[in-house]
Short mmCIF file of C-alpha atoms and ligand atoms in Angstrom, two decimals:
data_model
loop_
_atom_site.label_atom_id
_atom_site.label_comp_id
_atom_site.label_asym_id
_atom_site.label_seq_id
_atom_site.Cartn_x
_atom_site.Cartn_y
_atom_site.Cartn_z
CA MET A 1 103.33 -46.30 62.43
CA ILE A 2 105.85 -46.79 65.22
CA ALA A 3 104.42 -50.14 66.21
CA GLN A 4 104.60 -51.18 62.59
CA ALA A 5 108.20 -50.06 62.29
CA VAL A 6 109.08 -52.16 65.30
CA ALA A 7 107.16 -55.18 64.01
CA ASN A 8 108.93 -55.09 60.62
CA PRO A 9 112.51 -54.19 61.35
CA VAL A 10 113.70 -51.30 59.24
CA ARG A 11 115.78 -52.72 56.47
CA LEU A 12 117.62 -49.71 55.22
CA ASP A 13 121.28 -48.88 55.76
CA ALA A 14 121.36 -45.08 55.67
CA VAL A 15 125.09 -44.92 56.30
CA ALA A 16 125.79 -47.13 53.29
CA LEU A 17 123.27 -45.31 51.09
CA ARG A 18 124.84 -41.93 51.87
CA ALA A 19 127.94 -43.01 49.95
CA ASP A 20 125.79 -42.86 46.79
CA PHE A 21 125.27 -39.10 47.21
CA PRO A 22 128.35 -36.98 46.36
CA MET A 23 126.75 -33.79 47.73
CA LEU A 24 126.55 -35.34 51.19
CA ARG A 25 130.35 -35.27 51.36
CA ARG A 26 130.37 -31.46 51.23
CA THR A 27 131.30 -29.25 54.11
CA ILE A 28 129.56 -25.96 54.83
CA ASN A 29 131.33 -23.33 56.91
CA GLY A 30 133.88 -25.98 57.87
CA CYS A 31 131.21 -28.41 59.14
CA PRO A 32 129.91 -31.54 57.42
CA LEU A 33 126.72 -30.73 55.54
CA VAL A 34 123.57 -31.79 57.41
CA TYR A 35 120.98 -31.58 54.66
CA LEU A 36 117.50 -31.23 56.17
CA ASP A 37 115.74 -29.40 53.32
CA ASN A 38 114.45 -32.45 51.50
CA ALA A 39 110.90 -31.14 51.22
CA ALA A 40 112.30 -28.35 49.02
CA THR A 41 114.44 -30.64 46.91
CA SER A 42 116.39 -33.86 47.35
CA GLN A 43 120.04 -34.64 46.67
CA LYS A 44 121.01 -36.84 43.71
CA PRO A 45 122.71 -40.22 43.77
CA GLN A 46 125.76 -40.65 41.54
CA VAL A 47 123.87 -43.12 39.28
CA VAL A 48 121.49 -40.35 38.22
CA ILE A 49 124.33 -37.89 37.52
CA ASP A 50 126.23 -40.60 35.60
CA ARG A 51 123.18 -41.59 33.58
CA MET A 52 122.59 -38.03 32.39
CA GLN A 53 126.29 -37.51 31.68
CA ARG A 54 126.35 -40.73 29.62
CA PHE A 55 123.30 -39.62 27.68
CA TYR A 56 124.92 -36.28 26.80
CA THR A 57 128.36 -37.71 26.01
CA GLU A 58 127.54 -41.01 24.26
CA GLU A 59 123.85 -41.20 23.33
CA TYR A 60 122.56 -37.69 22.79
CA SER A 61 119.81 -37.25 20.25
CA THR A 62 116.21 -36.16 20.08
CA VAL A 63 113.24 -38.45 20.61
CA ARG A 64 110.33 -39.55 18.43
CA ARG A 65 111.14 -37.39 15.45
CA SER A 66 113.95 -39.00 13.52
CA ILE A 67 114.51 -42.36 11.93
CA HIS A 68 118.21 -42.68 12.79
CA LEU A 69 119.53 -45.17 15.33
CA LEU A 70 120.48 -42.62 18.00
CA SER A 71 116.97 -41.22 18.03
CA ALA A 72 115.45 -44.68 18.26
CA GLU A 73 117.71 -45.45 21.24
CA ALA A 74 116.91 -42.13 22.95
CA THR A 75 113.22 -42.77 22.39
CA ARG A 76 113.54 -46.22 23.94
CA ALA A 77 115.31 -44.83 27.04
CA TYR A 78 112.78 -42.00 27.32
CA GLU A 79 109.84 -44.41 27.10
CA GLU A 80 111.49 -46.76 29.61
CA THR A 81 111.06 -44.02 32.25
CA ARG A 82 107.36 -43.97 31.48
CA ARG A 83 107.18 -47.68 32.29
CA THR A 84 109.20 -47.13 35.48
CA ALA A 85 106.90 -44.31 36.60
CA ALA A 86 103.83 -46.42 35.81
CA ARG A 87 105.26 -49.25 37.96
CA LEU A 88 106.11 -46.83 40.79
CA LEU A 89 102.51 -45.56 40.93
CA ASN A 90 100.95 -48.88 39.90
CA ALA A 91 99.27 -47.16 36.94
CA PRO A 92 97.35 -49.64 34.77
CA GLU A 93 98.75 -48.33 31.47
CA THR A 94 101.94 -46.47 30.52
CA ARG A 95 100.04 -44.02 28.31
CA GLN A 96 98.45 -42.66 31.50
CA ILE A 97 101.85 -41.26 32.49
CA ILE A 98 102.48 -37.74 31.15
CA PHE A 99 105.86 -36.05 31.57
CA THR A 100 105.62 -32.48 32.81
CA LYS A 101 108.11 -29.93 34.16
CA GLY A 102 107.05 -30.81 37.70
CA THR A 103 104.16 -30.79 40.14
CA THR A 104 103.31 -27.16 39.36
CA GLU A 105 103.01 -27.82 35.65
CA GLY A 106 101.06 -31.04 36.24
CA ILE A 107 98.43 -29.19 38.25
CA ASN A 108 98.29 -26.34 35.72
CA LEU A 109 97.85 -28.93 32.96
CA VAL A 110 94.78 -30.33 34.73
CA ALA A 111 93.45 -26.85 35.60
CA HIS A 112 93.72 -26.01 31.91
CA GLY A 113 92.80 -29.29 30.25
CA TYR A 114 90.03 -30.35 32.63
CA GLY A 115 89.12 -27.02 34.23
CA ARG A 116 88.73 -24.88 31.12
CA LYS A 117 86.67 -27.62 29.51
CA PHE A 118 84.37 -28.77 32.31
CA VAL A 119 84.11 -25.92 34.85
CA ARG A 120 81.42 -23.28 34.32
CA GLU A 121 80.07 -20.21 36.09
CA GLY A 122 78.66 -21.09 39.50
CA ASP A 123 80.62 -24.37 39.71
CA GLU A 124 82.88 -25.12 42.66
CA ILE A 125 86.40 -26.50 43.15
CA ILE A 126 87.43 -27.86 46.55
CA ILE A 127 90.99 -27.64 47.88
CA SER A 128 92.29 -27.85 51.44
CA ALA A 129 93.59 -25.22 53.83
CA THR A 130 97.06 -26.78 53.77
CA GLU A 131 97.74 -26.63 50.04
CA HIS A 132 101.02 -25.55 48.51
CA HIS A 133 100.49 -22.47 46.32
CA ALA A 134 100.95 -24.80 43.31
CA ASN A 135 97.65 -26.50 44.24
CA LEU A 136 95.86 -23.27 45.06
CA VAL A 137 96.76 -20.51 42.59
CA PRO A 138 95.92 -22.45 39.37
CA TRP A 139 92.43 -23.20 40.78
CA GLN A 140 91.99 -19.61 41.90
CA MET A 141 92.93 -18.41 38.41
CA LEU A 142 90.48 -20.88 36.88
CA CYS A 143 87.68 -19.80 39.24
CA GLU A 144 88.29 -16.13 38.47
CA GLU A 145 88.18 -16.77 34.76
CA LYS A 146 85.04 -18.91 34.91
CA GLY A 147 83.13 -17.19 37.68
CA ALA A 148 83.43 -20.40 39.69
CA ARG A 149 83.99 -20.65 43.43
CA LEU A 150 86.94 -22.02 45.38
CA ARG A 151 85.91 -23.88 48.57
CA VAL A 152 88.40 -24.80 51.25
CA ILE A 153 88.41 -27.82 53.58
CA PRO A 154 89.35 -26.41 57.00
CA VAL A 155 92.11 -27.81 59.15
CA ASP A 156 92.12 -28.33 62.93
CA ASP A 157 94.81 -27.26 65.41
CA ARG A 158 96.78 -30.47 64.85
CA GLY A 159 96.89 -29.92 61.10
CA GLU A 160 94.30 -32.57 60.23
CA LEU A 161 91.56 -31.86 57.70
CA ILE A 162 88.07 -31.68 59.18
CA LEU A 163 86.25 -34.34 57.17
CA GLU A 164 82.75 -33.48 58.45
CA ALA A 165 83.26 -29.98 57.01
CA TYR A 166 84.53 -31.50 53.76
CA GLU A 167 81.41 -33.65 53.41
CA LYS A 168 79.27 -30.53 53.76
CA LEU A 169 81.25 -28.78 51.01
CA LEU A 170 80.56 -31.51 48.44
CA ASN A 171 77.51 -30.77 46.31
CA ASP A 172 76.20 -31.00 42.77
CA ARG A 173 78.11 -27.86 41.73
CA THR A 174 81.46 -29.38 42.79
CA LYS A 175 83.50 -30.12 39.66
CA LEU A 176 86.82 -31.22 41.20
CA VAL A 177 88.55 -31.87 44.51
CA ALA A 178 92.32 -31.11 44.58
CA VAL A 179 94.22 -32.08 47.72
CA GLY A 180 97.78 -32.68 48.81
CA HIS A 181 98.71 -36.22 49.83
CA VAL A 182 101.22 -34.88 52.36
CA SER A 183 101.39 -31.24 53.50
CA ASN A 184 104.81 -29.74 52.79
CA ALA A 185 104.32 -27.14 55.53
CA LEU A 186 102.98 -29.35 58.36
CA GLY A 187 103.84 -32.90 57.34
CA THR A 188 100.25 -34.14 57.72
CA ILE A 189 99.47 -37.28 55.71
CA HIS A 190 95.95 -36.49 54.59
CA PRO A 191 93.31 -39.27 54.43
CA VAL A 192 93.18 -39.11 50.64
CA GLU A 193 91.50 -42.55 50.36
CA GLU A 194 88.53 -41.23 52.36
CA ILE A 195 88.53 -37.88 50.53
CA ILE A 196 88.45 -39.68 47.17
CA ARG A 197 85.75 -42.13 48.29
CA LEU A 198 83.46 -39.32 49.46
CA ALA A 199 83.98 -37.33 46.23
CA HIS A 200 83.42 -40.36 44.01
CA ALA A 201 80.17 -41.13 45.84
CA GLN A 202 78.95 -37.96 44.12
CA GLY A 203 80.73 -38.56 40.81
CA ILE A 204 83.39 -35.88 41.44
CA PRO A 205 86.98 -36.45 40.23
CA VAL A 206 89.95 -35.92 42.57
CA LEU A 207 93.48 -34.69 41.90
CA VAL A 208 96.15 -35.62 44.46
CA ASP A 209 99.30 -33.48 44.78
CA GLY A 210 101.85 -36.16 45.59
CA ALA A 211 104.99 -33.98 45.61
CA GLN A 212 105.74 -34.89 49.24
CA ALA A 213 104.39 -38.43 49.13
CA ALA A 214 105.64 -40.24 46.01
CA PRO A 215 109.34 -40.01 47.05
CA HIS A 216 108.65 -41.09 50.65
CA MET A 217 106.04 -43.85 50.72
CA PRO A 218 104.48 -46.47 48.45
CA VAL A 219 101.75 -44.93 46.29
CA ASP A 220 99.18 -47.02 44.44
CA VAL A 221 96.92 -44.93 42.21
CA GLN A 222 94.62 -47.90 41.58
CA ALA A 223 94.12 -48.57 45.28
CA LEU A 224 93.59 -44.83 45.90
CA ASP A 225 91.35 -44.65 42.83
CA CYS A 226 92.43 -41.02 42.33
CA ASP A 227 91.68 -39.43 38.96
CA PHE A 228 94.96 -37.49 38.78
CA TYR A 229 98.24 -37.82 40.70
CA VAL A 230 101.22 -35.47 40.28
CA PHE A 231 104.78 -35.30 41.59
CA SER A 232 108.16 -33.68 40.82
CA GLY A 233 111.35 -35.50 39.80
CA HIS A 234 113.69 -33.21 41.72
CA LYS A 235 112.13 -34.13 45.10
CA ALA A 236 112.53 -37.82 44.24
CA CYS A 237 116.32 -37.93 43.73
CA GLY A 238 115.84 -37.01 40.07
CA PRO A 239 116.80 -33.94 38.04
CA THR A 240 115.02 -30.59 38.00
CA GLY A 241 112.75 -29.72 35.10
CA VAL A 242 110.78 -32.97 34.98
CA GLY A 243 107.74 -34.35 36.73
CA VAL A 244 104.97 -36.89 36.33
CA LEU A 245 101.23 -36.59 35.89
CA TYR A 246 99.14 -39.75 36.13
CA GLY A 247 95.56 -39.50 34.92
CA LYS A 248 92.66 -41.85 34.36
CA THR A 249 92.43 -42.57 30.64
CA GLU A 250 88.82 -41.48 30.34
CA TRP A 251 89.66 -38.02 31.68
CA LEU A 252 92.91 -37.62 29.76
CA GLU A 253 91.07 -38.49 26.56
CA ARG A 254 88.25 -36.04 27.20
CA MET A 255 90.51 -33.19 28.32
CA ASN A 256 91.86 -30.36 26.15
CA PRO A 257 95.59 -30.39 25.43
CA PHE A 258 97.61 -27.98 27.58
CA LEU A 259 100.27 -26.70 25.19
CA GLY A 260 99.92 -26.74 21.42
CA GLY A 261 102.83 -27.43 19.09
CA GLY A 262 104.91 -30.19 17.61
CA ASP A 263 104.61 -33.84 18.65
CA MET A 264 101.12 -33.45 20.14
CA ILE A 265 99.32 -33.50 16.80
CA GLU A 266 98.06 -36.17 14.46
CA SER A 267 97.41 -33.89 11.50
CA VAL A 268 97.45 -30.13 11.03
CA THR A 269 95.74 -27.90 8.48
CA PHE A 270 94.89 -24.25 8.87
CA GLU A 271 91.28 -25.28 9.38
CA LYS A 272 91.71 -28.00 11.97
CA THR A 273 94.24 -29.94 13.99
CA THR A 274 93.61 -33.39 15.37
CA TYR A 275 95.57 -34.40 18.41
CA ALA A 276 97.97 -37.28 18.88
CA PRO A 277 96.87 -40.18 21.09
CA LEU A 278 97.92 -40.38 24.74
CA PRO A 279 100.39 -39.62 26.14
CA HIS A 280 101.75 -37.46 23.28
CA LYS A 281 98.67 -35.22 23.23
CA PHE A 282 100.03 -33.64 26.43
CA GLU A 283 103.72 -33.54 25.53
CA ALA A 284 104.05 -30.70 23.03
CA GLY A 285 107.49 -29.76 21.77
CA THR A 286 110.87 -31.33 22.43
CA PRO A 287 110.70 -32.71 25.96
CA PRO A 288 113.45 -32.58 28.62
CA ILE A 289 114.97 -35.81 27.30
CA ALA A 290 118.05 -36.10 29.52
CA GLU A 291 115.95 -35.23 32.56
CA VAL A 292 113.30 -37.82 31.79
CA ILE A 293 116.01 -40.47 31.35
CA GLY A 294 117.69 -39.34 34.60
CA LEU A 295 114.33 -39.51 36.35
CA GLY A 296 113.98 -43.14 35.30
CA THR A 297 117.29 -43.94 36.98
CA ALA A 298 116.21 -42.01 40.10
CA LEU A 299 112.89 -43.85 40.38
CA ASP A 300 114.64 -47.20 39.86
CA TYR A 301 117.02 -46.23 42.64
CA LEU A 302 114.16 -45.37 45.03
CA CYS A 303 112.44 -48.66 44.21
CA ARG A 304 115.65 -50.58 44.90
CA VAL A 305 116.02 -48.89 48.30
CA GLY A 306 112.33 -49.71 48.75
CA LEU A 307 109.56 -47.23 49.50
CA GLU A 308 108.24 -49.30 52.42
CA ALA A 309 111.67 -49.23 54.00
CA ILE A 310 112.05 -45.51 53.25
CA ALA A 311 108.70 -44.72 54.89
CA ALA A 312 109.47 -46.84 57.96
CA TYR A 313 112.99 -45.45 58.37
CA GLU A 314 111.86 -41.82 57.95
CA GLN A 315 109.19 -42.42 60.63
CA THR A 316 111.97 -43.24 63.09
CA LEU A 317 113.71 -39.95 62.20
CA LEU A 318 110.40 -38.11 62.65
CA GLU A 319 109.83 -39.61 66.10
CA GLN A 320 113.37 -38.80 67.14
CA ALA A 321 113.27 -35.22 65.80
CA THR A 322 109.87 -34.53 67.38
CA ALA A 323 111.03 -35.73 70.80
CA ARG A 324 114.37 -33.92 70.53
CA LEU A 325 112.86 -30.56 69.57
CA LEU A 326 110.01 -30.75 72.10
CA ALA A 327 112.59 -31.28 74.84
CA ILE A 328 113.98 -27.80 74.13
CA PRO A 329 112.18 -25.07 76.11
CA GLY A 330 110.63 -22.41 73.86
CA VAL A 331 110.27 -24.67 70.82
CA ARG A 332 106.78 -25.27 69.45
CA ILE A 333 106.01 -27.70 66.63
CA LEU A 334 103.31 -26.72 64.15
CA GLY A 335 101.51 -29.73 62.77
CA THR A 336 100.94 -32.53 65.26
CA ALA A 337 98.73 -34.76 63.14
CA ARG A 338 98.45 -38.43 64.09
CA ARG A 339 99.69 -39.47 60.65
CA LYS A 340 102.71 -37.45 59.60
CA ALA A 341 105.56 -37.66 57.13
CA ALA A 342 109.10 -36.70 58.22
CA ILE A 343 108.60 -32.94 58.09
CA VAL A 344 108.91 -30.89 61.27
CA SER A 345 107.81 -27.26 61.14
CA PHE A 346 108.64 -25.29 64.26
CA VAL A 347 108.89 -21.86 65.83
CA VAL A 348 111.04 -20.72 68.73
CA ASP A 349 109.94 -18.09 71.25
CA GLY A 350 111.71 -14.81 70.60
CA ILE A 351 113.73 -15.87 67.54
CA HIS A 352 112.64 -15.26 63.97
CA PRO A 353 112.68 -18.42 61.81
CA HIS A 354 115.09 -16.74 59.39
CA ASP A 355 117.56 -16.14 62.22
CA ILE A 356 117.23 -19.80 63.22
CA GLY A 357 117.98 -20.78 59.63
CA THR A 358 121.02 -18.52 59.50
CA LEU A 359 122.43 -19.74 62.83
CA LEU A 360 121.93 -23.39 61.84
CA ASP A 361 123.61 -22.72 58.49
CA GLN A 362 126.73 -21.63 60.34
CA GLU A 363 126.86 -25.17 61.73
CA GLY A 364 126.40 -26.66 58.26
CA ILE A 365 122.74 -27.51 58.88
CA ALA A 366 120.46 -26.70 55.94
CA ILE A 367 116.81 -26.19 56.83
CA ARG A 368 114.15 -24.00 55.30
CA ALA A 369 112.71 -20.89 56.92
CA GLY A 370 109.72 -19.08 55.48
CA HIS A 371 106.11 -19.63 54.54
CA HIS A 372 106.93 -22.78 52.48
CA CYS A 373 104.72 -21.60 49.60
CA ALA A 374 101.73 -22.16 51.88
CA GLN A 375 100.86 -18.71 53.20
CA PRO A 376 97.26 -19.60 54.13
CA VAL A 377 98.55 -22.33 56.47
CA MET A 378 100.84 -19.85 58.20
CA THR A 379 97.89 -17.48 58.58
CA ARG A 380 95.80 -20.32 60.07
CA TYR A 381 98.41 -20.78 62.82
CA GLY A 382 98.99 -17.06 63.29
CA VAL A 383 102.67 -17.09 62.32
CA PRO A 384 104.31 -15.40 59.32
CA ALA A 385 106.85 -18.17 58.89
CA THR A 386 108.29 -21.31 60.44
CA ALA A 387 111.60 -23.12 60.44
CA ARG A 388 111.26 -26.52 58.77
CA ALA A 389 113.46 -29.58 58.97
CA SER A 390 112.51 -32.23 56.41
CA PHE A 391 114.14 -35.63 56.23
CA ALA A 392 115.11 -38.21 53.65
CA PHE A 393 116.25 -41.83 53.91
CA TYR A 394 119.89 -40.71 53.74
CA ASN A 395 119.62 -38.66 56.93
CA LEU A 396 121.03 -40.11 60.14
CA PRO A 397 119.99 -40.10 63.80
CA SER A 398 123.27 -38.23 64.47
CA GLU A 399 122.03 -35.45 62.16
CA VAL A 400 118.79 -35.16 64.12
CA GLU A 401 120.93 -34.80 67.23
CA ALA A 402 123.10 -32.17 65.48
CA LEU A 403 119.92 -30.21 64.71
CA GLY A 404 118.82 -30.35 68.35
CA ALA A 405 122.23 -29.33 69.67
CA ALA A 406 122.61 -26.45 67.19
CA LEU A 407 119.13 -25.22 68.04
CA GLU A 408 119.97 -25.20 71.76
CA LYS A 409 123.10 -23.22 70.96
CA ALA A 410 121.13 -20.73 68.84
CA ILE A 411 118.64 -20.24 71.65
CA ALA A 412 121.48 -19.68 74.13
CA ILE A 413 123.01 -17.01 71.86
CA PHE A 414 119.70 -15.22 71.42
CA GLY A 415 118.81 -15.72 75.07
CA GLY A 416 115.50 -17.15 73.70
C1 LIG B 501 107.27 -28.70 46.06
C2 LIG B 501 105.78 -28.85 46.05
C3 LIG B 501 105.01 -28.43 44.95
C4 LIG B 501 105.62 -27.75 43.77
O1 LIG B 501 106.57 -28.56 43.14
P1 LIG B 501 107.48 -27.96 41.97
O2 LIG B 501 108.53 -28.99 41.79
O3 LIG B 501 108.02 -26.65 42.48
O4 LIG B 501 106.60 -27.79 40.79
C5 LIG B 501 103.66 -28.63 45.00
N1 LIG B 501 103.07 -29.21 46.06
C6 LIG B 501 103.76 -29.62 47.13
C7 LIG B 501 103.06 -30.27 48.26
C8 LIG B 501 105.15 -29.44 47.16
O5 LIG B 501 105.83 -29.83 48.24
#
């Protein structure tokens, strides 16, 4: 990755881009905000805030249902986001893009629509040991209900999935593989291409949780050949309350709807309801219209900055942060995979991660401390929690340095 970044100079001006983000002008405890909690949620550029404000003040109406001009315009703007999302993921058709509330809902939709229909007693679902609870609990619930079995791809000390073990887990009872593209707790970029290829060799569909990937690197669902791909708008510079599910048409058409209600039907009688065609079959009720429209602006913004440039620039922050933290005695980084996104999970001898978080907050540095909704990963490494710094393209090398300096100060105070 490094060699690549050097070969293609990083064309991204983080200082200039920061001016687009009003929140980055805030001070915290008298210090300039250093926002390093991007894996939890990202900040919003002014264009996204403005777009939603304009929708509410000048264009507000519902979508799909009414024949008046405002509704037609709102529908057009809403559907434009679908095209933008399809372009972002290189989906073949826009009807393969389903708007959800976020990654969690996208996975639950597939667990319900695919799982309840195709998984039976004795069947197996494979996930990995690094999954976010959002890509674990829905499958566990499904397995409990169906008498199916959850199998887990183990992870090695570096935080890389053990593919030989994965191959042994695949069998004719396996009904689905669900893996994260990038681990939010460790930063590992999983070899999803290989995982998908091995599953498809046995006719097994694969869902990829792209919450930490889609906002940070180019994603091509056709090249990956995944069956489902999900991500959240709020981690991609967009609003909360909206996310994207991509699915292969054949699966989406065969699956049960998730929620029943208005807009997802073709005709309703008390005897029988027939469902609307894709994508409406999976979008029951009045959707989060302003949020979907704001998401379109956010995804356009990311594409303009360029996901190649974002990935390359964030790699430089990762390299810098890794070196800076490892130079501090008593600091240990969890997750040392060869391919990593810009997420650094760490522990410090003698200081609880929550205390690290609190001390850094006093310097205006926002990180996350906890189990990162991935308790089994924490168990695997024998820690209850870690501190986690996670970067975005609007972070600066000076902020990485601020993190290192504040951490040294915290350790001095605690006598770590
Ligand atoms: C944040 C995250 C989720 C959950 O996303 P929501 O927006 O809370 O639904 C799922 N998986 C991963 C890897 C995440 O980082």
